[in-house]
Amino acid sequence: MRDGLLELLMNKNDFVSGQEIADTLGISRNAVWKAVESIRREGCEVEAVTGRGYRIVNTDGAFGENSIKSALTGKWLGSETVFFSEIDSTNDEVRRRAEKGAAEGLLIVADSQMSGKGRRGRKWQNPKGTNIAMSFLLKPGFSPDTAPMLTLIMAMAAADGISKVTGLDVGIKWPNDIVINGKKAVGILTEMIAEPDYIHYVIIGTGINVNTRSFPEEISSTATSLYLETGRTWPRALITGLTAGAFENYYDVFKKTGTLAGLVDDYNRMCVNAGKRVTVLDPKGKYEAEAAGINEKGELIVHKDDGETVNVYAGEVSVRGIYGYV
Ligand code: BTN
């Protein structure tokens, strides 16, 4: 499934000969030409010079099925990729297709969502031409209590995808908000269809604020975008592809044990709360503590001031930095 054309051209940042592309991607010269044409049609500017090859001039505007497939780097996530310029919700589209028997790895991406869903019944704004709305289908053979861990893995993957492309210092506010300079740039909504002891399927939906230039007043103090952090636009197809590829790698590690055992250190390195004072908003009463990092179940280990250590479960409590959101 791996295409990787976009990634290859972006990494080289110079002319790459048709032959080198063909050899690297394991496709024919003719297929290279076709692939270049397909991403051009979606707005990707590729220069072609006889004797030198192809060079990416600008990919920021390109966002569609071909440019996303061109940026995918994994083996199965995105083996079926469908792009919509407008849809109600990418999570809902995955669900509809899952009900008709879609395979694990189905990836739905949209330019804009009319009824984008946030966590806890909130809305997620997704105006045209600016952000990424992506959702994919998983069928993990584990018990339903593993599902929250998948959200943490998704956060790691999105952090990787964003930092690889932009070079920004991207952190995770436990459990799954991606933060840059203390503001939220990504939201993740995991939905699961399951019986008490058996997962039918899981939908992981991710919204990445890429090229948004302003936010509504009520969220402007806590929300940010890659554009606002850097003052330039960024290629959405590439971020989508690299994020999906990173998820695949982390998920493969997760599947070995059905826990985050192999990923705890990576997660804690990215976690902005690790080693910091936090306010734990427990429904039974909020308290301050020092966060140590997550355990292999994805719970946040916190040391209370009275010496007690508590493993905080994401579904039950949330955490704030003592000075605000992070
Ligand atoms: C949050 O509240 O932080 C979660 C937001 C999740 C938004 C994404 S955008 C793609 C996918 N489709 C949806 O309707 N929601 C998720």
PDB file of C-alpha atoms and ligand atoms in Angstrom, residues 88-92 113 115-120 122-124 126 132-135 177 184 186-189 204-208, ligand 1:
ATOM      1  CA  ASP A  88     -21.260  15.469   8.413  1.00  0.00           C
ATOM      2  CA  SER A  89     -18.572  13.810  10.537  1.00  0.00           C
ATOM      3  CA  THR A  90     -15.676  11.564   9.510  1.00  0.00           C
ATOM      4  CA  ASN A  91     -16.334   9.434  12.607  1.00  0.00           C
ATOM      5  CA  ASP A  92     -19.928   8.911  11.463  1.00  0.00           C
ATOM      6  CA  GLN A 113     -17.349  18.750   8.545  1.00  0.00           C
ATOM      7  CA  SER A 115     -21.517  18.260  12.260  1.00  0.00           C
ATOM      8  CA  GLY A 116     -18.039  17.599  13.598  1.00  0.00           C
ATOM      9  CA  LYS A 117     -18.222  15.953  17.013  1.00  0.00           C
ATOM     10  CA  GLY A 118     -16.081  16.739  20.035  1.00  0.00           C
ATOM     11  CA  ARG A 119     -15.847  14.855  23.289  1.00  0.00           C
ATOM     12  CA  ARG A 120     -18.732  14.740  25.752  1.00  0.00           C
ATOM     13  CA  ARG A 122     -19.501  19.015  22.290  1.00  0.00           C
ATOM     14  CA  LYS A 123     -19.214  20.308  18.722  1.00  0.00           C
ATOM     15  CA  TRP A 124     -15.960  20.440  16.757  1.00  0.00           C
ATOM     16  CA  ASN A 126     -14.124  22.374  10.905  1.00  0.00           C
ATOM     17  CA  ILE A 132      -7.615  18.069   8.981  1.00  0.00           C
ATOM     18  CA  ALA A 133     -10.523  15.845   9.995  1.00  0.00           C
ATOM     19  CA  MET A 134      -9.427  12.220   9.872  1.00  0.00           C
ATOM     20  CA  SER A 135     -10.955   9.045  11.280  1.00  0.00           C
ATOM     21  CA  ASP A 177      -4.785  16.852  24.014  1.00  0.00           C
ATOM     22  CA  LYS A 184      -4.628  22.930  22.228  1.00  0.00           C
ATOM     23  CA  VAL A 186      -5.584  18.733  18.161  1.00  0.00           C
ATOM     24  CA  GLY A 187      -8.687  16.992  19.458  1.00  0.00           C
ATOM     25  CA  ILE A 188      -9.280  13.248  19.487  1.00  0.00           C
ATOM     26  CA  LEU A 189     -12.620  11.488  19.771  1.00  0.00           C
ATOM     27  CA  ILE A 204     -10.471   7.034  16.224  1.00  0.00           C
ATOM     28  CA  GLY A 205     -11.245  10.525  14.993  1.00  0.00           C
ATOM     29  CA  THR A 206      -8.702  13.317  15.018  1.00  0.00           C
ATOM     30  CA  GLY A 207      -9.087  16.979  14.250  1.00  0.00           C
ATOM     31  CA  ILE A 208      -5.862  18.916  13.660  1.00  0.00           C
TER      32      ILE A 208
HETATM   33  C1  BTN B   1     -12.315  16.968  21.362  1.00  0.00           C
HETATM   34  O1  BTN B   1     -13.384  17.321  21.883  1.00  0.00           O
HETATM   35  O2  BTN B   1     -11.234  17.447  21.731  1.00  0.00           O
HETATM   36  C2  BTN B   1     -12.318  15.927  20.294  1.00  0.00           C
HETATM   37  C3  BTN B   1     -12.493  16.496  18.919  1.00  0.00           C
HETATM   38  C4  BTN B   1     -12.440  15.443  17.821  1.00  0.00           C
HETATM   39  C5  BTN B   1     -12.684  16.030  16.442  1.00  0.00           C
HETATM   40  C6  BTN B   1     -12.456  15.021  15.359  1.00  0.00           C
HETATM   41  S1  BTN B   1     -12.429  15.778  13.765  1.00  0.00           S
HETATM   42  C7  BTN B   1     -12.453  14.205  13.015  1.00  0.00           C
HETATM   43  C8  BTN B   1     -13.404  13.351  13.800  1.00  0.00           C
HETATM   44  N1  BTN B   1     -14.778  13.528  13.340  1.00  0.00           N
HETATM   45  C9  BTN B   1     -15.554  14.084  14.259  1.00  0.00           C
HETATM   46  O3  BTN B   1     -16.776  14.354  14.113  1.00  0.00           O
HETATM   47  N2  BTN B   1     -14.835  14.330  15.381  1.00  0.00           N
HETATM   48  C10 BTN B   1     -13.465  13.891  15.242  1.00  0.00           C
END
